[in-house]
mmCIF file of C-alpha atoms (C1' of nucleotides) in Angstrom:
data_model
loop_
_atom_site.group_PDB
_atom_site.id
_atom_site.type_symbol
_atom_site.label_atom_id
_atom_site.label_comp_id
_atom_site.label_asym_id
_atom_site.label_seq_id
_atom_site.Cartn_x
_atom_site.Cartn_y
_atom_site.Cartn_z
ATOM 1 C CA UNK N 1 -16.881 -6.626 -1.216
ATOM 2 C CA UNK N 2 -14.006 -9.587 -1.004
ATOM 3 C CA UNK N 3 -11.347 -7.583 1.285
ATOM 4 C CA UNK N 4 -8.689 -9.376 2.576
ATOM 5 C CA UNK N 5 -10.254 -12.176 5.294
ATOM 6 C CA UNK N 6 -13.137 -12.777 2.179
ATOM 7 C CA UNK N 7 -9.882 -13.528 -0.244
ATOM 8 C CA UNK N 8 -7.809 -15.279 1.911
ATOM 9 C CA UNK N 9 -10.480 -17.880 2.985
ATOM 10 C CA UNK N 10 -10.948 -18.788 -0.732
ATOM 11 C CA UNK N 11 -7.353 -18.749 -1.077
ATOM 12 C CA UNK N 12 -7.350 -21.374 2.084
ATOM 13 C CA UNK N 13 -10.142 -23.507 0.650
ATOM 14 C CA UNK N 14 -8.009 -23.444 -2.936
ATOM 15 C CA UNK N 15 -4.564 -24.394 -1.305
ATOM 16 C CA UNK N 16 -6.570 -27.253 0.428
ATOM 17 C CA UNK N 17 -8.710 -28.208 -2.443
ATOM 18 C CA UNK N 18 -6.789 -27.490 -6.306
ATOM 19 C CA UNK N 19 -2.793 -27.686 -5.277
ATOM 20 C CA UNK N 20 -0.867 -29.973 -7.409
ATOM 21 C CA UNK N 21 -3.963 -30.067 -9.862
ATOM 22 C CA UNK N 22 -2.974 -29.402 -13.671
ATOM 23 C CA UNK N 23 -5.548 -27.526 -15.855
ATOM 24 C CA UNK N 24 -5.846 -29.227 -19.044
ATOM 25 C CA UNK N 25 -8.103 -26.059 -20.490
ATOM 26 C CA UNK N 26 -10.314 -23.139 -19.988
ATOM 27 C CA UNK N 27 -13.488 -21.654 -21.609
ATOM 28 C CA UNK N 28 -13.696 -18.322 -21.943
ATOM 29 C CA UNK N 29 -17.536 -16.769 -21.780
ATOM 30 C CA UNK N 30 -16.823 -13.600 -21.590
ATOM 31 C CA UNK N 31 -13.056 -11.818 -22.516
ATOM 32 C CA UNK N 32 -13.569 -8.508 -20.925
ATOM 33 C CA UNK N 33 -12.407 -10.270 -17.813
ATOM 34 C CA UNK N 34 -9.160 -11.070 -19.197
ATOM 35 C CA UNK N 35 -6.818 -7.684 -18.763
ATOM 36 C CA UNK N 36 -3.124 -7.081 -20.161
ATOM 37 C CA UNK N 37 -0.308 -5.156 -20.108
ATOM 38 C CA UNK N 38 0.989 -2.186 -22.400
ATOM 39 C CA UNK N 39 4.516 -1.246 -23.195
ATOM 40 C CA UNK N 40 3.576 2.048 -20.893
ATOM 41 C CA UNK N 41 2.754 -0.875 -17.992
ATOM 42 C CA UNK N 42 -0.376 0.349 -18.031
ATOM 43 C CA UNK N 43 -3.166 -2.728 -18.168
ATOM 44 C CA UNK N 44 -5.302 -2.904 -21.451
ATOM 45 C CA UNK N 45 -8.295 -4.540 -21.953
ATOM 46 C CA UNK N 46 -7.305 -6.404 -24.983
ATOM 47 C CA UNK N 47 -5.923 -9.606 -24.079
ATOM 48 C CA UNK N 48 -6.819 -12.164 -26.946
ATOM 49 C CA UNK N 49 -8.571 -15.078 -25.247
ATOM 50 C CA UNK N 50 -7.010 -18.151 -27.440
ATOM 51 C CA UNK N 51 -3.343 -16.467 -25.946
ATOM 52 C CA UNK N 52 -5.026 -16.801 -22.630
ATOM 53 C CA UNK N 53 -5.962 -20.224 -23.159
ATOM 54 C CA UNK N 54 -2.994 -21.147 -24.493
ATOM 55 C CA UNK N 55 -0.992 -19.748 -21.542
ATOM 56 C CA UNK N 56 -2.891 -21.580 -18.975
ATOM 57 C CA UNK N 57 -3.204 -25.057 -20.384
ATOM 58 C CA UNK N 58 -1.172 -27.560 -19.144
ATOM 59 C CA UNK N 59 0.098 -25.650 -16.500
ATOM 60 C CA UNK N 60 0.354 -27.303 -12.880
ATOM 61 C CA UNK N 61 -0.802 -25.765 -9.910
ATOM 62 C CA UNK N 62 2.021 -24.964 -7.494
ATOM 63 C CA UNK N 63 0.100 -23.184 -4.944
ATOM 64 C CA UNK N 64 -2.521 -20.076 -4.132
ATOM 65 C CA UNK N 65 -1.286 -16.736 -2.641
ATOM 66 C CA UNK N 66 -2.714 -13.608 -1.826
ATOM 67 C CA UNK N 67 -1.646 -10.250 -1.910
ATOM 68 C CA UNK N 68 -3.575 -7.865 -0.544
ATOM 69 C CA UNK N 69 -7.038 -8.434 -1.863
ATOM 70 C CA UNK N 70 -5.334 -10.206 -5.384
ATOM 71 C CA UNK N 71 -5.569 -14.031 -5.430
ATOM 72 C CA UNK N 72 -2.983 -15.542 -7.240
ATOM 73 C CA UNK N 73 -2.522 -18.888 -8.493
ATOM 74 C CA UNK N 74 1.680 -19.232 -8.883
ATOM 75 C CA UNK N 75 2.151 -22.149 -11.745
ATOM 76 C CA UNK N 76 5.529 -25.286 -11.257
ATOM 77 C CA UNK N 77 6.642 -22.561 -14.104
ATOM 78 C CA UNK N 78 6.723 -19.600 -12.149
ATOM 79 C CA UNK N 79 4.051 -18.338 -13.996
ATOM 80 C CA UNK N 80 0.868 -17.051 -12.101
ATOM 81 C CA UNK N 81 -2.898 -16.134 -12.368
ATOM 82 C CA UNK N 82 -3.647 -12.855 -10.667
ATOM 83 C CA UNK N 83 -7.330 -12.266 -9.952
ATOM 84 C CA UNK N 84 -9.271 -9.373 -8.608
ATOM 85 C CA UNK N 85 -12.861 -10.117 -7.474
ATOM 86 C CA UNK N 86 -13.740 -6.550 -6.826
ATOM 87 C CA UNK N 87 -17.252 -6.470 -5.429
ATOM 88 C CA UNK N 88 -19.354 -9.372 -6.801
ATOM 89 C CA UNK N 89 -16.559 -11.448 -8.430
ATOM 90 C CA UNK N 90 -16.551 -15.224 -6.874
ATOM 91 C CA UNK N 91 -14.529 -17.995 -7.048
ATOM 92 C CA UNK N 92 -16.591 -21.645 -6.952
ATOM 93 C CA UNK N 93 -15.599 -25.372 -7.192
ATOM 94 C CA UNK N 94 -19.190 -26.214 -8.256
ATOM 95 C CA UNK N 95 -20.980 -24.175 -11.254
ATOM 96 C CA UNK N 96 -22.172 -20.797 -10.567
ATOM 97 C CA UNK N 97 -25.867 -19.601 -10.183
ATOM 98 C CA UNK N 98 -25.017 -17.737 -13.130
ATOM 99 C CA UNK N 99 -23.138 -18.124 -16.474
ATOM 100 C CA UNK N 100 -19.588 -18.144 -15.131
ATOM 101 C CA UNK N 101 -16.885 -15.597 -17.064
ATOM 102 C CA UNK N 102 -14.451 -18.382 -17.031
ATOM 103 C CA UNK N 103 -14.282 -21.735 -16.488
ATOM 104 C CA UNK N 104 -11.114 -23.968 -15.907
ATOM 105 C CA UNK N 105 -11.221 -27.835 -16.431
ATOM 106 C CA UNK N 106 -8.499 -29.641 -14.396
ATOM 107 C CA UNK N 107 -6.533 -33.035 -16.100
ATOM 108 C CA UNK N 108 -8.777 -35.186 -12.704
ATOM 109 C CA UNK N 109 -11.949 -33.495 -14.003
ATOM 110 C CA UNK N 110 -12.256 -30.983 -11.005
ATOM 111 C CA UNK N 111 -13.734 -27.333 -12.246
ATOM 112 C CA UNK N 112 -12.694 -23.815 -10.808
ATOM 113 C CA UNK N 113 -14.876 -21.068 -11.976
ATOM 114 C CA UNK N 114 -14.981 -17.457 -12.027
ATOM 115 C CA UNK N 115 -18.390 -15.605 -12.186
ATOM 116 C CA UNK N 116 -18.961 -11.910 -11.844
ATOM 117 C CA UNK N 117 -22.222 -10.351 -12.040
ATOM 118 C CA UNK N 118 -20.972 -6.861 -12.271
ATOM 119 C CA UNK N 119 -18.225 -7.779 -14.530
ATOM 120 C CA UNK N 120 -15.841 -5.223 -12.384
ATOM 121 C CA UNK N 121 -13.373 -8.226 -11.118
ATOM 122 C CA UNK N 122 -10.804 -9.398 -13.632
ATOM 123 C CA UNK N 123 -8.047 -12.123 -14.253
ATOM 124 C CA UNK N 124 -4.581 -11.679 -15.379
ATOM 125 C CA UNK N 125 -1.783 -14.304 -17.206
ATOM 126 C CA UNK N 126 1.719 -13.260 -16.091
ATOM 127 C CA UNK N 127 4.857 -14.879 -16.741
ATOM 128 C CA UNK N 128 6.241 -13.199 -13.631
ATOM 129 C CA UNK N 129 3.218 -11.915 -11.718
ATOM 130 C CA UNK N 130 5.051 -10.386 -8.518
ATOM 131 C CA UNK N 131 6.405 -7.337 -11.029
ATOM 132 C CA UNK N 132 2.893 -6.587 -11.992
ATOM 133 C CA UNK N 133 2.608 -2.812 -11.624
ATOM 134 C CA UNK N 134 -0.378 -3.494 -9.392
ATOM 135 C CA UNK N 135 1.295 -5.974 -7.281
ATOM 136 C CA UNK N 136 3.942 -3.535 -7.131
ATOM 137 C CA UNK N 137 1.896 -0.701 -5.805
ATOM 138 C CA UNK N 138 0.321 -2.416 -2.784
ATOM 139 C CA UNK N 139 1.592 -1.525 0.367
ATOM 140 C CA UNK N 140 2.536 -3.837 3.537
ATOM 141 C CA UNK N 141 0.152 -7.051 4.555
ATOM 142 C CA UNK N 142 -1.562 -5.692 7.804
ATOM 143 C CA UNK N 143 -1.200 -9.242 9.353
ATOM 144 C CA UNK N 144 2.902 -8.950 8.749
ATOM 145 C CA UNK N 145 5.548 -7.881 10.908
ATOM 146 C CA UNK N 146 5.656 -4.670 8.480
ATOM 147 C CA UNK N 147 2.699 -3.499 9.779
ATOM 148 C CA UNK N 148 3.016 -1.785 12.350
ATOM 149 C CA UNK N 149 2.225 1.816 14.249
ATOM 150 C CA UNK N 150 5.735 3.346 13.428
ATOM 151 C CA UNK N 151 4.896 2.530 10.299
ATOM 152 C CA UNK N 152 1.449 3.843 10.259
ATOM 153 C CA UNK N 153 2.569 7.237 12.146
ATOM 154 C CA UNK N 154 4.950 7.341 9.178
ATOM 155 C CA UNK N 155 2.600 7.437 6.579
ATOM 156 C CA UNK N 156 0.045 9.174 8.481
ATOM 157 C CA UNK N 157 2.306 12.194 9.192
ATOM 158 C CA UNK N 158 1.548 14.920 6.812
ATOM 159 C CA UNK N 159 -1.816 13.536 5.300
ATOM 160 C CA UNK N 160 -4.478 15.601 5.041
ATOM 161 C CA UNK N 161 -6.850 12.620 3.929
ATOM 162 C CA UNK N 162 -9.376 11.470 6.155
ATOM 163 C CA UNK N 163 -8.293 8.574 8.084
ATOM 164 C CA UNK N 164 -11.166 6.232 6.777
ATOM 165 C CA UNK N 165 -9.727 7.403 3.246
ATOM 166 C CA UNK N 166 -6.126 6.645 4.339
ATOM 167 C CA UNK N 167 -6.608 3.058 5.284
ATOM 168 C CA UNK N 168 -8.669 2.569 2.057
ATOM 169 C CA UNK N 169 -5.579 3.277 0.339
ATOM 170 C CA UNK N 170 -4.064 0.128 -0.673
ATOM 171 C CA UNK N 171 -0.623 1.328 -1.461
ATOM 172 C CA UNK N 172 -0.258 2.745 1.913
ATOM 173 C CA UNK N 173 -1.631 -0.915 3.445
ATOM 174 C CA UNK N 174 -3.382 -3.727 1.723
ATOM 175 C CA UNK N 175 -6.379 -5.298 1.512
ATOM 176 C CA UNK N 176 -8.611 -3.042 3.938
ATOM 177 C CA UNK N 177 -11.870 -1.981 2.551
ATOM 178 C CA UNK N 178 -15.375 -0.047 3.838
ATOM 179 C CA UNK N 179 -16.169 -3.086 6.017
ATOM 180 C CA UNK N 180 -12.699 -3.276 8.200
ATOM 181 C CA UNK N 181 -11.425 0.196 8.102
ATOM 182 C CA UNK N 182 -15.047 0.826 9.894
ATOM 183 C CA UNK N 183 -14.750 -1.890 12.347
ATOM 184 C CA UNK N 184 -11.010 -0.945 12.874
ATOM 185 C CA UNK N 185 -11.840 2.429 13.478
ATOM 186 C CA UNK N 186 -14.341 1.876 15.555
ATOM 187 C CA UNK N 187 -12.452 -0.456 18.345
ATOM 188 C CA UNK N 188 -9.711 2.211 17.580
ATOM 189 C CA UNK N 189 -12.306 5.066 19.325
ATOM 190 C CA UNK N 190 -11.338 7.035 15.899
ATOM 191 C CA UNK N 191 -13.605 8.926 13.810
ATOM 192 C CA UNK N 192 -13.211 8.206 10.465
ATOM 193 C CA UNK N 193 -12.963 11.457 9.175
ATOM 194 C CA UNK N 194 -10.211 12.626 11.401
ATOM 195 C CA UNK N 195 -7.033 13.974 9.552
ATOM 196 C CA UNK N 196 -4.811 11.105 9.001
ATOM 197 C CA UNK N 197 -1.785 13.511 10.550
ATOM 198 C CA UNK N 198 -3.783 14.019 13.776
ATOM 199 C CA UNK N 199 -3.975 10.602 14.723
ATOM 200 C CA UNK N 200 -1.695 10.673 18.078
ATOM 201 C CA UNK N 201 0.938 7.851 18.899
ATOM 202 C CA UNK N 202 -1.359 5.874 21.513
ATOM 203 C CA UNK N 203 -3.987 6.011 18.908
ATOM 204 C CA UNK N 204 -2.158 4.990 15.754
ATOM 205 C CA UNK N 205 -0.704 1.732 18.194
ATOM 206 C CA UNK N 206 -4.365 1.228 19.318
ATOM 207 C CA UNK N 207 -5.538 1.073 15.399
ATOM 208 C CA UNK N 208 -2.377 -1.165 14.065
ATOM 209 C CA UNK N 209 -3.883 -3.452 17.088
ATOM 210 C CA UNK N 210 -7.386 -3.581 15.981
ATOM 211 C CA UNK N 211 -6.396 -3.609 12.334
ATOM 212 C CA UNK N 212 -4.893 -6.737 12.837
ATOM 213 C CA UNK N 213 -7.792 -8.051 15.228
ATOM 214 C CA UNK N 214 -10.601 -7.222 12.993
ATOM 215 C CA UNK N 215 -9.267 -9.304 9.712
ATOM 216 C CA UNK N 216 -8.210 -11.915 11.900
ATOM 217 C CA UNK N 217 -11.498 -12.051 13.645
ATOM 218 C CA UNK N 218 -13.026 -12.367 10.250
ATOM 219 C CA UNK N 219 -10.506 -14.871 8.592
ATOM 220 C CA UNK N 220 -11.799 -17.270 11.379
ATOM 221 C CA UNK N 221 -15.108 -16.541 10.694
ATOM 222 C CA UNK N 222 -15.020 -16.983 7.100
ATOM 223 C CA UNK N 223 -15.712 -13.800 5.657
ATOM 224 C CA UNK N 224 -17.762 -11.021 5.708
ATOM 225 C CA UNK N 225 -21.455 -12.700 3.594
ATOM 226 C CA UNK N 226 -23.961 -9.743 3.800
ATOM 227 C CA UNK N 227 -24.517 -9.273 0.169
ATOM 228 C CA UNK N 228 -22.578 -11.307 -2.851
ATOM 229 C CA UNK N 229 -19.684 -12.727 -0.951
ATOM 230 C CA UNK N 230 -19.596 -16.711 -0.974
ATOM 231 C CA UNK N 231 -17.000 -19.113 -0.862
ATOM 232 C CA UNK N 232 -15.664 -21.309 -3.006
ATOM 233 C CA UNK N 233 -18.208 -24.060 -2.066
ATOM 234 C CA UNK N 234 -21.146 -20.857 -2.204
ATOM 235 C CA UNK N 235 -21.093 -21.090 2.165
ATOM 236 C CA UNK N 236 -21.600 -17.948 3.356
ATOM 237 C CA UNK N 237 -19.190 -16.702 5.917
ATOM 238 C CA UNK N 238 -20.219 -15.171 9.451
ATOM 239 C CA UNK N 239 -18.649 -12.246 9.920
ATOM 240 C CA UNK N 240 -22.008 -10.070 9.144
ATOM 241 C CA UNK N 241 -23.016 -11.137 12.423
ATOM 242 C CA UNK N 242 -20.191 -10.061 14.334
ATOM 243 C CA UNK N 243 -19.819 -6.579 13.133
ATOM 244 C CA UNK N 244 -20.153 -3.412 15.387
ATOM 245 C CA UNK N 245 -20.852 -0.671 12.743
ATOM 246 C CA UNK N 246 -20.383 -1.510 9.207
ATOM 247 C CA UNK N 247 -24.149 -1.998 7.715
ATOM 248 C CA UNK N 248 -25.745 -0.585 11.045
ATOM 249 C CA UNK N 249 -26.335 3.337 10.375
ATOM 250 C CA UNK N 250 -29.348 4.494 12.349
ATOM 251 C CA UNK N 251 -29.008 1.398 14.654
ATOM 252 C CA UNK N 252 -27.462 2.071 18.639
ATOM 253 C CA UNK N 253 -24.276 2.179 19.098
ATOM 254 C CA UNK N 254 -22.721 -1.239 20.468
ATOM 255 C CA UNK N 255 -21.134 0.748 23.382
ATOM 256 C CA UNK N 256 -23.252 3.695 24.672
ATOM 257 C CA UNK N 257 -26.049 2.955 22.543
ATOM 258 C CA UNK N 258 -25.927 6.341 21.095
ATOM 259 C CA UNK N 259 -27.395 6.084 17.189
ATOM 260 C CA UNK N 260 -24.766 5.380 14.566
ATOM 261 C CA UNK N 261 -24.269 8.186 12.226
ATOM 262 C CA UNK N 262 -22.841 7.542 8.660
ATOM 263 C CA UNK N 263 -21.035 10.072 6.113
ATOM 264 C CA UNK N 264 -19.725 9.632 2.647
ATOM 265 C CA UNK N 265 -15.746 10.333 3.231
ATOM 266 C CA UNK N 266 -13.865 9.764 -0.130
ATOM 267 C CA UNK N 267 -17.139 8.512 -1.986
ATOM 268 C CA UNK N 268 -17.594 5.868 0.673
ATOM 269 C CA UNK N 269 -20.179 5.784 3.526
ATOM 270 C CA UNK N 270 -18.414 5.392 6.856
ATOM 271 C CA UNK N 271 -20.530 4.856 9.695
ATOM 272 C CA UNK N 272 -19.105 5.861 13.244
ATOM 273 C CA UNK N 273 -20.353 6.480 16.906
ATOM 274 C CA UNK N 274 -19.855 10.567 17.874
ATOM 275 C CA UNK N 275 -19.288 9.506 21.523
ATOM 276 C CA UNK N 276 -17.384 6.590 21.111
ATOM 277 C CA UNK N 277 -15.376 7.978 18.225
ATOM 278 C CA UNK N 278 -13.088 11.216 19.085
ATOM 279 C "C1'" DA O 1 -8.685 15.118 -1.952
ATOM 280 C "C1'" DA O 2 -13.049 14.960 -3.965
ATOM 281 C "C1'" DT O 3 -15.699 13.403 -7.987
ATOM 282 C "C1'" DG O 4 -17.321 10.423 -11.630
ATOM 283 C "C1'" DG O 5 -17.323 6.186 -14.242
ATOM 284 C "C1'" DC O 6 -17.237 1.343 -14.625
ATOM 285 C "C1'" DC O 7 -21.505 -2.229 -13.932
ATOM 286 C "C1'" DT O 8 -25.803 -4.392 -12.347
ATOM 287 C "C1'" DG O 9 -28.909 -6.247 -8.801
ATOM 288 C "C1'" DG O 10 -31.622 -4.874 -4.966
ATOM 289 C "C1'" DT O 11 -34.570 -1.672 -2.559
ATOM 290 C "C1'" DG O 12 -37.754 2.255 -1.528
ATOM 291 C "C1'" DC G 1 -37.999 5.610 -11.300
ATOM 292 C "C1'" DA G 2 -34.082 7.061 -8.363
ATOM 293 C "C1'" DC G 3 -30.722 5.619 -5.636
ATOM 294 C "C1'" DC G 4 -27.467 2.696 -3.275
ATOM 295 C "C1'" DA G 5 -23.680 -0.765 -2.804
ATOM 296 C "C1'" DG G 6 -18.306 -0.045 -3.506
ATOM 297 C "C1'" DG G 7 -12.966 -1.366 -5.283
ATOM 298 C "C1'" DC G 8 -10.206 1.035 -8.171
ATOM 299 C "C1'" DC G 9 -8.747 4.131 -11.661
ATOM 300 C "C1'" DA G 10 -8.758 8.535 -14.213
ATOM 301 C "C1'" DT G 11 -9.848 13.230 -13.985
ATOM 302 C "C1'" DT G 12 -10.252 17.724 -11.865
#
DNA sequence: AATGGCCTGGTG
DNA sequence: CACCAGGCCATT
């Protein structure tokens, strides 16, 4: 559920809150979080938790970036903490509801933990985190100046995927999920299962447009808090009550107020008005 | 490109 | 009890 406005207000509240803070150790609760490398590059799910310790103690917080929906914490060394919250993963300043996965204990006694119900979201030690393969795979940030509809047309041309699937795809743009490429669409006046290839020029510049508008939009209102996602402090955000489609199948459409209709493109549900939507 | 698996809480 | 949520990866 943390997509990109979700990740980057934690990483916001971090910057502000844990920069320049040195851990002095971490508990591990549960290791399966904790993913590593193989000589293939592949990641393996075998990382020994006292190396992990070991590699973040001591280290000083230079500052928080994200890439895509990846929060990373980048070390004075150069060395970084990549997480992925997935769906349920959070990151809190103040102990979880629930046992936490990993905790870290800062040198001024501050806490940072990471809980995950659904154990899907995971944590990685790198020496040199932007040449993780997964880093490496993302495409563009929508909110850069390499975002934008020649770019799009570009990678549009030629697919045959669905263009709810297409913008799911983070290596062709990153940090979209269900919740934005629906909005997005929407504003857009796209359906979402409409070829990627046969989205015209005026169309593709409409959707780079409210791409852009819909995570920014969100960013300011903190995140998108229907189900798990929280904050750092455990706020919810208030984009829920903002949104035009996502969550509101069977409901009438914000426009015409034709009823929503919803259908699973790419194992996803994508809800879409058939009037507003061409 | 579609499907299934990972995992677990919430809902009908 | 069945099914849904869904990011991402592996498989078909």
């Amino acid at each position: 559920m943390p997509e990109l406005p979700e990740v980057e207000t934690i990483r916001r509240d971090l910057e502000r809150s844990l920069s320049g803070k040195i851990i002095q150790k971490c508990t591990v609760r549960d290791r399966s979080v904790l993913t590593g490398i193989g000589p293939s590059g592949k990641p393996i799910y075998s990382v020994r938790q006292e190396d992990f310790i070991r590699q973040v103690s001591n280290q000083k917080i230079q500052k928080f970036l994200r890439r895509g929906k990846y929060l990373v914490v980048e070390f004075s060394s150069g060395a970084g903490l990549v997480f992925h919250l997935r769906m349920t993963g959070q990151l809190l300043e103040e102990p979880p509801q629930y046992p936490e996965r990993i905790a870290f204990h800062f040198t001024d006694g501050n806490m940072l933990y990471f809980a995950d119900r659904r154990r899907f979201g995971t944590v990685r030690y790198s020496a040199h985190w932007q040449t993780l393969p997964e880093i490496l795979a993302l495409g563009p940030e929508p909110l850069s100046s390499e975002f934008t509809s020649a770019y799009l047309l570009q990678k549009f041309n030629r697919k045959n995927a669905p263009v709810h699937a297409a913008l799911l795809n983070q290596s062709l743009v990153a940090g979209i999920g269900n919740i934005y490429a629906a909005e997005a669409l929407f504003l857009a006046g796209i359906r979402p299962q409409r070829q990627a290839a046969k989205v015209k020029t005026l169309e593709a510049e409409k959707l780079c447009q409210t791409v852009r508008c819909v995570l920014e939009e969100s960013i300011r209102h903190r995140g998108y808090s229907m189900r798990n996602y929280v904050d750092t402090l455990g706020r919810k955000g208030r984009s829920q009550l903002f949104s035009k489609v996502y969550g509101k199948e069977g409901l009438p459409c914000p426009q015409c107020q034709t009823t929503l209709l919803r259908q699973v493109i790419g194992g996803r549900s994508a809800v879409y008005c058939k009037i507003c939507q061409k």
